[in-house]
Tab-separated table of C-alpha atoms and ligand atoms in Angstrom:
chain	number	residue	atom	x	y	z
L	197	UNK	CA	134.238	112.642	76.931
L	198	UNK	CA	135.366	113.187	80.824
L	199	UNK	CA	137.617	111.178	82.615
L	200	UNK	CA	136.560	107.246	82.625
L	201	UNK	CA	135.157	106.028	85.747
L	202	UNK	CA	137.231	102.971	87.576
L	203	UNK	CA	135.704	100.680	89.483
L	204	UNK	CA	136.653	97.428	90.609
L	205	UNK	CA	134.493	94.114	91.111
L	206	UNK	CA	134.246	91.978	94.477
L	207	UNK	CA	133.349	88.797	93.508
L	208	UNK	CA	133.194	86.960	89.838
L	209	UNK	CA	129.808	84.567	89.878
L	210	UNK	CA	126.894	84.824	87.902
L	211	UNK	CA	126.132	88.400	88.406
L	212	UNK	CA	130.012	89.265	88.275
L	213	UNK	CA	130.107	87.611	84.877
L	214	UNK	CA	126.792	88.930	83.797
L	215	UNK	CA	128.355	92.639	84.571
L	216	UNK	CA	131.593	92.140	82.607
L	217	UNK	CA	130.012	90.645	79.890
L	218	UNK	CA	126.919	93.592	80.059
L	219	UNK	CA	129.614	96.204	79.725
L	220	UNK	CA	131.618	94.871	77.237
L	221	UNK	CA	128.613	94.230	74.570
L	222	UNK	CA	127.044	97.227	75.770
L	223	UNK	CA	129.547	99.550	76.319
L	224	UNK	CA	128.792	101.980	73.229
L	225	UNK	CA	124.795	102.691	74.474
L	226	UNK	CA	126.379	102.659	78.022
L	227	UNK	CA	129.318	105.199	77.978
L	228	UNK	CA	127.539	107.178	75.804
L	229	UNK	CA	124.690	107.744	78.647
L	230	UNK	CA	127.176	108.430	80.837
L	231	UNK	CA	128.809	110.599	78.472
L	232	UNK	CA	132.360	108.649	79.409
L	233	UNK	CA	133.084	105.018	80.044
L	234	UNK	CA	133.053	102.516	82.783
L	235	UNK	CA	136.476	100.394	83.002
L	236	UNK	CA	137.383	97.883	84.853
L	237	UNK	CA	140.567	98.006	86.584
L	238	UNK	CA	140.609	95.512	89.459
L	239	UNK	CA	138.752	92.216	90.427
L	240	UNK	CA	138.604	89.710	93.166
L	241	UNK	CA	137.719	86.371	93.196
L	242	UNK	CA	138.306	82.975	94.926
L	243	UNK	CA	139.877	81.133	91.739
L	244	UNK	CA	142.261	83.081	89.414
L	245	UNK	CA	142.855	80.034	86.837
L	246	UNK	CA	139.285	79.487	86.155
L	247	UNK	CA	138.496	79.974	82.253
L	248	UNK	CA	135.592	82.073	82.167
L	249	UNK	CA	135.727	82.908	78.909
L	250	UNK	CA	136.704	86.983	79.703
L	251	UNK	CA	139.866	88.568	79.156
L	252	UNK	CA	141.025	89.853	82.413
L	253	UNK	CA	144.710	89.999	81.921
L	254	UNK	CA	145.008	93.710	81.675
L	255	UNK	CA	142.902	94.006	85.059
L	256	UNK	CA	144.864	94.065	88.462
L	257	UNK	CA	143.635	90.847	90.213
L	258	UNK	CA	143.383	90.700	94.010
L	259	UNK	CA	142.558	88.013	96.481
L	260	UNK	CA	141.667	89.912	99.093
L	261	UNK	CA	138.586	91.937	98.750
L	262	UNK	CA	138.778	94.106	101.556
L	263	UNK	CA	142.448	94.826	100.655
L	264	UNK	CA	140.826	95.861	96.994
L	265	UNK	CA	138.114	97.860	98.281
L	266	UNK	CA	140.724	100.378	100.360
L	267	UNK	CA	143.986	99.915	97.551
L	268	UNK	CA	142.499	99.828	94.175
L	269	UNK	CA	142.695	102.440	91.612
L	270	UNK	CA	138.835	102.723	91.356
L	271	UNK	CA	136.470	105.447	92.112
L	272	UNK	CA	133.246	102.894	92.461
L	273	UNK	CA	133.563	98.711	94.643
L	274	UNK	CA	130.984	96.810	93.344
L	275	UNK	CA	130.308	94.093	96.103
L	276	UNK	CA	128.974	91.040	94.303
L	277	UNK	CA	130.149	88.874	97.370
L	278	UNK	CA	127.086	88.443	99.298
L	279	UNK	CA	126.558	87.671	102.934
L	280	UNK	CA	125.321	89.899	105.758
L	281	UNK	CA	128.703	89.813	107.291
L	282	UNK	CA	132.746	89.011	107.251
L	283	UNK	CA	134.441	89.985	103.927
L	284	UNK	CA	131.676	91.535	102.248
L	285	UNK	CA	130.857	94.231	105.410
L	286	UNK	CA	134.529	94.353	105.243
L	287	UNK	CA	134.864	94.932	102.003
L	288	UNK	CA	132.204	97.831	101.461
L	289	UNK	CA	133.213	99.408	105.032
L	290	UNK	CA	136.929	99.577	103.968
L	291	UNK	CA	135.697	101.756	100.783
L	292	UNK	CA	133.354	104.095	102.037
L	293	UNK	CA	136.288	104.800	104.807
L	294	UNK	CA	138.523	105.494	101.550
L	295	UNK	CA	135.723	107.468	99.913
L	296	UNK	CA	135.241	105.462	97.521
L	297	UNK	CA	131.504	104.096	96.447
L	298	UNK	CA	129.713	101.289	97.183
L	299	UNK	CA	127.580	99.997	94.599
L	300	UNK	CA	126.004	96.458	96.043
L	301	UNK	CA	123.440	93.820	95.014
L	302	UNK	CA	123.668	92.126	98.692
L	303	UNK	CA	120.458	92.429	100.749
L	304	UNK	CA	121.595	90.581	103.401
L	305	UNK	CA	124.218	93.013	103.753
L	306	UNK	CA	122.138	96.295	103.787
L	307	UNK	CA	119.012	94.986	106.015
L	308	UNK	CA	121.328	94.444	108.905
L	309	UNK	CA	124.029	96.925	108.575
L	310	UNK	CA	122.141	99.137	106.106
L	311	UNK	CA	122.699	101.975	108.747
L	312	UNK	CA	126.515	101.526	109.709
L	313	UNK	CA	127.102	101.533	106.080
L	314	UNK	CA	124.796	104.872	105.785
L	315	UNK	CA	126.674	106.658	108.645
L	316	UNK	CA	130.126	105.700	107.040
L	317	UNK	CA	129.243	106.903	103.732
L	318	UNK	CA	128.067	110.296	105.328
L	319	UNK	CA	131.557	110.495	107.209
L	320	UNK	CA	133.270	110.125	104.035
L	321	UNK	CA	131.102	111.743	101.656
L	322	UNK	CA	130.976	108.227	99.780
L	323	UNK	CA	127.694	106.950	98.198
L	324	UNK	CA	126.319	103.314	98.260
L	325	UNK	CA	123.946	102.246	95.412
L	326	UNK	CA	121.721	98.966	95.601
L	327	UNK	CA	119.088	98.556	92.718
L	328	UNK	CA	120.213	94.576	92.061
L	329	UNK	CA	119.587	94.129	96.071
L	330	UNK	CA	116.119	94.357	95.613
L	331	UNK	CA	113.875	92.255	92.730
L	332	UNK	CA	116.288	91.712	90.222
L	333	UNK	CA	116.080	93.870	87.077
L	334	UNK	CA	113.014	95.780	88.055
L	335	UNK	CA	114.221	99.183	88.722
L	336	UNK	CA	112.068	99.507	92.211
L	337	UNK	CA	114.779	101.488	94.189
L	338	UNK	CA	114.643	104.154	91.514
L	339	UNK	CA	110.925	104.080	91.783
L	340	UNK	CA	111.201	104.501	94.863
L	341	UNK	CA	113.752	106.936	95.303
L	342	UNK	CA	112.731	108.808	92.368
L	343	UNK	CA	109.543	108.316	89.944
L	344	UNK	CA	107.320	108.440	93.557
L	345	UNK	CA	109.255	110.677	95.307
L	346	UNK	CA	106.113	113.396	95.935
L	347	UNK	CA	103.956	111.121	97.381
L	348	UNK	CA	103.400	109.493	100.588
L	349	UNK	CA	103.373	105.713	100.246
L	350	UNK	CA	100.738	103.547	102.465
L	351	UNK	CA	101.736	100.125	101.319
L	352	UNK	CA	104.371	98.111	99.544
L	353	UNK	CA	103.245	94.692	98.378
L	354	UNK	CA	105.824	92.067	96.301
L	355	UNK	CA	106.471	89.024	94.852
L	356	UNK	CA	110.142	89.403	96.140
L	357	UNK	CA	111.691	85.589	95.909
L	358	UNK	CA	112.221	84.149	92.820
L	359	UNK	CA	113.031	80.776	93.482
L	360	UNK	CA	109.851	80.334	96.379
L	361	UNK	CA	107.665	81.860	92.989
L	362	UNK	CA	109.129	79.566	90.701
L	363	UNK	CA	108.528	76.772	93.091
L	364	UNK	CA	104.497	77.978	94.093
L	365	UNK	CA	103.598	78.336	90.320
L	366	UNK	CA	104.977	74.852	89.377
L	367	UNK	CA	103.362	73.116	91.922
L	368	UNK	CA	99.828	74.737	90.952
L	369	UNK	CA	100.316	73.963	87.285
L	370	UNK	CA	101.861	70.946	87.392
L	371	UNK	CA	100.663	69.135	91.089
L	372	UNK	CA	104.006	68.464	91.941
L	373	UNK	CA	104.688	68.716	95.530
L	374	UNK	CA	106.587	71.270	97.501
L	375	UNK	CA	110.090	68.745	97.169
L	376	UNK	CA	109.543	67.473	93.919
L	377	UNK	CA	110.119	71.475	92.653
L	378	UNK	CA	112.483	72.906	95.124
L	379	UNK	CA	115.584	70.976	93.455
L	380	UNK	CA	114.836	71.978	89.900
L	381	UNK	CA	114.570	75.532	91.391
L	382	UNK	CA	117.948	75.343	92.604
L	383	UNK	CA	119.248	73.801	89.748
L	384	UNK	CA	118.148	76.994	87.481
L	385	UNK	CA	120.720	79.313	89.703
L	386	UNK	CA	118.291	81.752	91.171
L	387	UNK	CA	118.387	80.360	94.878
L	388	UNK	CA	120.266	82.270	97.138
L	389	UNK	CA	123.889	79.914	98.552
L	390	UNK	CA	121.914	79.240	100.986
L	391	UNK	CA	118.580	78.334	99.556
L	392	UNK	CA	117.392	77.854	102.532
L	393	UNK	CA	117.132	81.991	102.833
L	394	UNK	CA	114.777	81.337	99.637
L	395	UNK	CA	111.995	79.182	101.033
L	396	UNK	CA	112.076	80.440	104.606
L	397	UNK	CA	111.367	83.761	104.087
L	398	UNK	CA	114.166	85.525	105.012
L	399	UNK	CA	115.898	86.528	101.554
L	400	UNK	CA	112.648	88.466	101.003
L	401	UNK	CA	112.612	89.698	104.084
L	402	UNK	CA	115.783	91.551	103.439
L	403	UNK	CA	114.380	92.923	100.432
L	404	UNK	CA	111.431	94.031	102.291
L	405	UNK	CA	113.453	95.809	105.084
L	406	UNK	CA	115.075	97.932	102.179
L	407	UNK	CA	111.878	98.523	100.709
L	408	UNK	CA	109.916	99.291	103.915
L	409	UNK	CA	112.907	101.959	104.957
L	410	UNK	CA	112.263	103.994	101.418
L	411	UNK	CA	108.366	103.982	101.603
L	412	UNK	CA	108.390	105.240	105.065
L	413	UNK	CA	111.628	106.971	105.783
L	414	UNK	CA	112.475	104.836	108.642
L	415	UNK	CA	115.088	103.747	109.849
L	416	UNK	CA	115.847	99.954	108.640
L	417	UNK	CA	114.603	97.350	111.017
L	418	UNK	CA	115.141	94.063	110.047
L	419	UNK	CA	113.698	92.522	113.389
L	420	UNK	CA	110.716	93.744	113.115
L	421	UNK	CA	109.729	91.602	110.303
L	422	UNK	CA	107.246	88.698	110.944
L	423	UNK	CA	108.824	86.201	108.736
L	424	UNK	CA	107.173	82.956	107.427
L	425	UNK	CA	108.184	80.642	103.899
L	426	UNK	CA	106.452	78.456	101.999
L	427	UNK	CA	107.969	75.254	103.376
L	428	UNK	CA	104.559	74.151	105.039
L	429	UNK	CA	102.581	75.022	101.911
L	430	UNK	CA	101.112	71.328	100.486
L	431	UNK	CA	99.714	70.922	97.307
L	432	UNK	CA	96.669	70.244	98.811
L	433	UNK	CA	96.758	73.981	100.040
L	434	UNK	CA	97.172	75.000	96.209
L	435	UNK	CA	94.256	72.956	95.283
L	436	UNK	CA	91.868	73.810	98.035
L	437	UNK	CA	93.098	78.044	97.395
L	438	UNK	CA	92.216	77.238	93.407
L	439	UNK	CA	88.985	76.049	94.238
L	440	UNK	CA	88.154	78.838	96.475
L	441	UNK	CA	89.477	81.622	93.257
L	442	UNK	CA	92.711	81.990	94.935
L	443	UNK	CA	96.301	81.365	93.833
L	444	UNK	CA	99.131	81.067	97.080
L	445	UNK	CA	102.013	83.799	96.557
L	446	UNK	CA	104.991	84.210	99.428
L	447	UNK	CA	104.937	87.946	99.590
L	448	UNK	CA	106.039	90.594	101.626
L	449	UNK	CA	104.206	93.224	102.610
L	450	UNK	CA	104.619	96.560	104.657
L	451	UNK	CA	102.128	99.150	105.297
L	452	UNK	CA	101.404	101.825	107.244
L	453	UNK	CA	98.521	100.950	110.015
L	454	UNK	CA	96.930	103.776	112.445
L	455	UNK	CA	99.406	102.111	115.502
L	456	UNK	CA	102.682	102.063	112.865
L	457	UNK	CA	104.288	99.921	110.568
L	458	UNK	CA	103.256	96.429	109.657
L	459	UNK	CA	106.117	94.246	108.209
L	460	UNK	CA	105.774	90.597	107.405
L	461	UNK	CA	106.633	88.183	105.114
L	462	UNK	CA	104.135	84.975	104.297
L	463	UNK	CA	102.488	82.894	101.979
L	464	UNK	CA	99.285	84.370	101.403
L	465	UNK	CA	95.979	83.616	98.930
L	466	UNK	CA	95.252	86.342	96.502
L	467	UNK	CA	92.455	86.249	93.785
L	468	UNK	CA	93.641	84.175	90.915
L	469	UNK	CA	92.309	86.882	88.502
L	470	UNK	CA	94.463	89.699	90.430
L	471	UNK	CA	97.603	91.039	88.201
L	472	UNK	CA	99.934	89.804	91.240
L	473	UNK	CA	98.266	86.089	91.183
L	474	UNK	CA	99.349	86.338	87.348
L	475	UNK	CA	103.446	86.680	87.894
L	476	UNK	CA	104.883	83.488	87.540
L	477	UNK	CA	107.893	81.616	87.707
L	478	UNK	CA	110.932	83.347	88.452
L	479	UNK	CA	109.419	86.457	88.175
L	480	UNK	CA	109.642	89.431	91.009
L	481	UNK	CA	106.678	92.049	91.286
L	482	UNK	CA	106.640	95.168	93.554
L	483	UNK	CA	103.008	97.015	94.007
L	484	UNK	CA	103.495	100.026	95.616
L	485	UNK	CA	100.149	102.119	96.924
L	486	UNK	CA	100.384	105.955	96.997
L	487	UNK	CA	98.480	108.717	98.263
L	488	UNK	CA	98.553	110.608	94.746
L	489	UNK	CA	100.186	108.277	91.816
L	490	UNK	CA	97.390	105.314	93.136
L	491	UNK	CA	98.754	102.381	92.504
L	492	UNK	CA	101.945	101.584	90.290
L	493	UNK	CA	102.863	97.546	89.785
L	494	UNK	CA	106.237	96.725	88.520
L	495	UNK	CA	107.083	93.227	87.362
L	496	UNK	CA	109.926	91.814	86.197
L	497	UNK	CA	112.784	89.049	86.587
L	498	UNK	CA	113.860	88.931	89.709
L	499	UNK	CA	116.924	86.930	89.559
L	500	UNK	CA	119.582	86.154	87.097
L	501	UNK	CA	123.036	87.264	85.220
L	502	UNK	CA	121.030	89.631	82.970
L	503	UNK	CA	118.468	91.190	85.093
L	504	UNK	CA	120.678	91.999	87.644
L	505	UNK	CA	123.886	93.359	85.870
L	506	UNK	CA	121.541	95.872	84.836
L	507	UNK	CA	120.137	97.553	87.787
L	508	UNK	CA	124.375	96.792	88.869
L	509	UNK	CA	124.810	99.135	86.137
L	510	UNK	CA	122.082	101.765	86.692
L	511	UNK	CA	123.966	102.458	89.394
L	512	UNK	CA	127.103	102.734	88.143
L	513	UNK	CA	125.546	104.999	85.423
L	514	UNK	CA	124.279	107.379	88.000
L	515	UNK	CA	127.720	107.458	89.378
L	516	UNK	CA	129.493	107.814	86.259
L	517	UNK	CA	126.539	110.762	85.556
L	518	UNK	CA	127.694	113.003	89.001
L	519	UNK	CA	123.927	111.807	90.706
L	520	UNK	CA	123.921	110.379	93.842
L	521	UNK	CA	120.994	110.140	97.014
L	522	UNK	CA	120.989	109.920	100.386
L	523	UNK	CA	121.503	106.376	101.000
L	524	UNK	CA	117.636	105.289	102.367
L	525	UNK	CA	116.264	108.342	100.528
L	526	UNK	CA	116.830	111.105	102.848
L	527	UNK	CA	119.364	112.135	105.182
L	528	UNK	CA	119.989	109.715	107.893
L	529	UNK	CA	119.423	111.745	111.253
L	530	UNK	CA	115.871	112.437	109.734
L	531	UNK	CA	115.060	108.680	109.014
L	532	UNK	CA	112.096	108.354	111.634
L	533	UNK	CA	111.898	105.046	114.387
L	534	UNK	CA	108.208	104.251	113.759
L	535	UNK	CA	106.512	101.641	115.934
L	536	UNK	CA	105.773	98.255	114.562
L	537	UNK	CA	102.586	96.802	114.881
L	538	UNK	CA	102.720	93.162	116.630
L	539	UNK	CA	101.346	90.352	113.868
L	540	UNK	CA	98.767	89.601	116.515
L	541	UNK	CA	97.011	93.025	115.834
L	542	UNK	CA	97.254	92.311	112.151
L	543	UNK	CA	93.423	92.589	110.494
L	544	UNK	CA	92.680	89.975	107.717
L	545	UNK	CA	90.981	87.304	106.459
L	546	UNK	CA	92.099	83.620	106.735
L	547	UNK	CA	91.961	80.570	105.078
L	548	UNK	CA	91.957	77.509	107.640
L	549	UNK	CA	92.882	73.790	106.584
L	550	UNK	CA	91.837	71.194	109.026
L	551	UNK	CA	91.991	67.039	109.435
L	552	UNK	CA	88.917	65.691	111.235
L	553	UNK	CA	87.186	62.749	112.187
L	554	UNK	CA	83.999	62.599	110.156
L	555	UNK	CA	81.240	62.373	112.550
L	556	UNK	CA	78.408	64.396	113.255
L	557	UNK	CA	78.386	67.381	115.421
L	558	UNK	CA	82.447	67.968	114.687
L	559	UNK	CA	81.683	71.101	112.434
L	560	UNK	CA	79.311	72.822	115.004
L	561	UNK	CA	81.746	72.233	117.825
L	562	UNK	CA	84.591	74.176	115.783
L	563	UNK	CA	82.457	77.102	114.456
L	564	UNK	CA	81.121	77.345	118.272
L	565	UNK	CA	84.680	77.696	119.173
L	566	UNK	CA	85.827	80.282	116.306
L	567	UNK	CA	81.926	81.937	117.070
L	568	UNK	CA	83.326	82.119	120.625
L	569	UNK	CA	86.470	84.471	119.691
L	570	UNK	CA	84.420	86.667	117.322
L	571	UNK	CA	85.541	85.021	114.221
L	572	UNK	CA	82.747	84.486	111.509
L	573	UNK	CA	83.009	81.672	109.069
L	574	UNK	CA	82.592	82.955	105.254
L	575	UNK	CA	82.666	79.658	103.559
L	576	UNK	CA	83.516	76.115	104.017
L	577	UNK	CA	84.764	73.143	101.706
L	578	UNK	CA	84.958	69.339	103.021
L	579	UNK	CA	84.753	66.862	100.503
L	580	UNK	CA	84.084	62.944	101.985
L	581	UNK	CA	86.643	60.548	101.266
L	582	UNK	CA	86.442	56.890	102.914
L	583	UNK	CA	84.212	56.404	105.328
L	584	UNK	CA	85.164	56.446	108.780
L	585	UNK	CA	88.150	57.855	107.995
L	586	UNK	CA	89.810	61.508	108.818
L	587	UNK	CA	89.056	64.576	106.256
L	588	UNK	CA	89.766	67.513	105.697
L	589	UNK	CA	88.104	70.757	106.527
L	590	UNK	CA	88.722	73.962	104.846
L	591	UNK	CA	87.076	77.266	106.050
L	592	UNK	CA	87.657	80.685	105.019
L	593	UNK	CA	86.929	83.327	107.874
L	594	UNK	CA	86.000	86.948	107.702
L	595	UNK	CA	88.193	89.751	108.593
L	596	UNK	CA	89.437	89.276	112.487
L	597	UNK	CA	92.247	90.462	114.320
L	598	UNK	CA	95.246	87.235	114.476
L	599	UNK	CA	95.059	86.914	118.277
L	600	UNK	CA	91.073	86.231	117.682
L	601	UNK	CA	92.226	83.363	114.963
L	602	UNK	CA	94.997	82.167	117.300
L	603	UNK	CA	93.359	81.712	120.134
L	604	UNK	CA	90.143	79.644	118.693
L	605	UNK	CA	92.857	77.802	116.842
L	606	UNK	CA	94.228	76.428	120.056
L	607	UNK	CA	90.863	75.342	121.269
L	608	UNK	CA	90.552	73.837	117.639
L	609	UNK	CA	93.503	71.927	118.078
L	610	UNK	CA	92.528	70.125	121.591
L	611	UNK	CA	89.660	68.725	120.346
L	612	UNK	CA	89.647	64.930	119.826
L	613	UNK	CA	87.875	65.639	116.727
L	614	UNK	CA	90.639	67.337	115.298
L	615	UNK	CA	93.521	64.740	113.521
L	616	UNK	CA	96.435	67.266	113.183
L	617	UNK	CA	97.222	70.922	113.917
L	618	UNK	CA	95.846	73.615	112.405
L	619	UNK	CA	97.296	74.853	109.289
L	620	UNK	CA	96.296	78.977	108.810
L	621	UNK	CA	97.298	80.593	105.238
L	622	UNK	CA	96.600	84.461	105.443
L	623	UNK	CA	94.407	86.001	102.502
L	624	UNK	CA	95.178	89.249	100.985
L	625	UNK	CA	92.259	91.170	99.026
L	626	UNK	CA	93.935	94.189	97.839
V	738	HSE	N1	117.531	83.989	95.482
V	738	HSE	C1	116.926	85.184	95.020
V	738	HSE	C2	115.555	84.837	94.446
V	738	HSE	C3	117.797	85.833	93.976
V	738	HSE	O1	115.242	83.645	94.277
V	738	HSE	O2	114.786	85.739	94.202
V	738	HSE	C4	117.594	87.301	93.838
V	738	HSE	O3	117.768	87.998	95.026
């Protein structure tokens, strides 16, 4: 066997603990795929006297990340830190300056300085590897990089956030409201530190930036991601979408559109019976359209020790193995600046939830107003409750352009008929 290859960890929580633990039961199947082994020779982490059940005494310990990343005797950092900024940027910059590589699992990190960590790695001739940034275990940035590398790719479509999954698929099955879930969810160790990344949006967002960079050899472009979460979903939505054949996903979703590229993140209604509308829990999904493999779904756990020491260690495999990529798929000067289409101009359908006052005439003088803006009503769903009292209206519209929606949905919302604002879920056919 060749030479072993040294790395050293950043960072010893759940997916740091998952790793050492994945190599050492695993290290027969793994070094001989490499065809030489993976040791460990450094570590950082915040508490040294912690008993986590490991030996680490024959492993130089640091305290200092950044100081490991540019003095330890390793070939690979593996940034398990997280963070978009401070020690972890520090940490990975301060290798690839050494030469060393990155391998990271922190998409925070490489949606907003995906390119300054590209351009150092190209000074130095380092690599950086990232399959546990995006969906857990599911091998996507392979896929990506790899397994669909002849085609062109029109549209990326995932279940990207575990914990905002986990969360939407107990509340349909079990009617529990949005809060009643949300603290289980974090108590099962998939939220993000800051779980409020998990329900806003904005952890699949950076997922979605990596993704969206791959598909269409652009240049990342985190801003230019319309970003909604689920925390305005009710269960009442989830009942109403059920009725109507639907089941109420946050995805994200980029695709190519005649003007550019449309990025956004959302809660959205999909047919129940579609294989998306079928991944539950904690489970991640990535459907990825193609002009000449079609379509190719992947789904798998998104989050977790297990799941996500693995794709840590596909990396390090292809490392160990002498194969490395450009770091968003091809060389950076030739990653493209494509426009991005404003979520105005975005074509869908929509499902509407409304309060009103139960009288006569109320439903005419809102499907005047959407008739006025060129949106037509496909169905509608208003069940009476007491007398006299407000109820609520729910009304799927055909295909329109969102400015159309959003401007009849002002109008909507200065009637006096009309109890509460507007609440607008996007629907997604395909
Ligand atoms: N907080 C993330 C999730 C973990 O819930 O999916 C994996 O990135």
């Amino acid at each position: 066997m060749s030479e072993p290859l040294k790395i050293a960890i950043a960072g010893l929580g759940t997916v740091g603990m998952g790793l050492l633990k994945l190599l050492q039961d695993n290290s027969t199947t793994i070094s001989q795929r490499c065809g030489r082994e993976i040791v460990v020779t450094a570590v950082c982490s915040r508490d040294r006297t912690k008993d986590r059940g490991v030996d680490l005494g024959s492993i130089t310990w640091y305290d200092n990340a950044a100081r490991m990343a540019s003095e330890a005797d390793a070939q690979v950092i593996v940034e398990l830190i997280g963070g978009s900024d401070g020690i972890a940027l520090e940490t990975c910059m301060n290798a690839l300056q050494a030469g060393r590589n990155v391998v990271t699992a922190n998409k925070a990190l490489l949606a907003h300085h995906g390119m300054t960590l590209a351009r150092a790695a190209k000074n130095s001739g380092a690599s950086v590897h990232y399959e546990a940034a995006v969906a857990g275990g599911i091998p996507i940035i392979k896929s990506l990089r790899e397994g669909l590398s002849a085609n062109n790719i029109q549209r990326i479509c995932g279940i990207l956030n575990g914990t905002s999954n986990y969360i939407m698929t107990r509340m349909r099955n079990e009617s529990l409201s949005f809060e009643a879930v949300l603290k289980d969810a974090q108590d099962l160790g998939y939220a993000e530190a800051d779980p409020i990344f998990d329900v806003n949006g904005v952890d699949a967002a950076h997922k979605l930036a990596i993704l969206a960079s791959l598909a269409f050899g652009t240049e990342i472009n985190f801003d230019a991601i319309h970003i909604e979460g689920i925390g305005n979903i009710s269960l009442s939505d989830v009942e109403y979408a059920n009725e109507l054949g639907f089941r109420i996903k946050l995805l994200g979703i980029a695709q190519r559109t005649e003007t550019g590229i449309e990025q956004r993140v959302h809660p959205c209604l999909i047919p129940a019976s579609s294989i998306m509308a079928n991944v539950e829990f904690a489970y991640n999904a990535v459907e990825v359209t193609c002009d000449f493999a079609e379509t190719v779904i992947h789904v798998g756990p998104g989050a977790g020790a297990g799941p996500t020491a693995s794709a840590v260690i596909a990396d390090l495999v292809d490392i160990a193995r002498g194969h490395t990529l450009p770091v968003f798929n091809v060389p950076g000067d030739k990653l493209a600046a494509l426009p991005t289409v404003p979520m105005n101009e975005h074509l869908g359908k929509y499902f509407i939830r409304l309060k009103v006052t139960d009288h006569s005439g109320v439903l005419a003088q809102i499907t005047a107003i959407l008739s006025k803006h060129d949106v037509s009503v496909e169905s509608v769903l208003q069940r009476a409750q007491d007398p006299g009292k407000p109820v609520p209206l729910v009304m799927v519209v055909h295909e329109t352009r969102e400015h159309r929606m959003n401007a009849a949905l002002l109008e909507i919302s200065a009637l006096d008929s009309v109890m509460s604002e507007p609440h607008l879920i996007r629907i997604e056919l395909h």
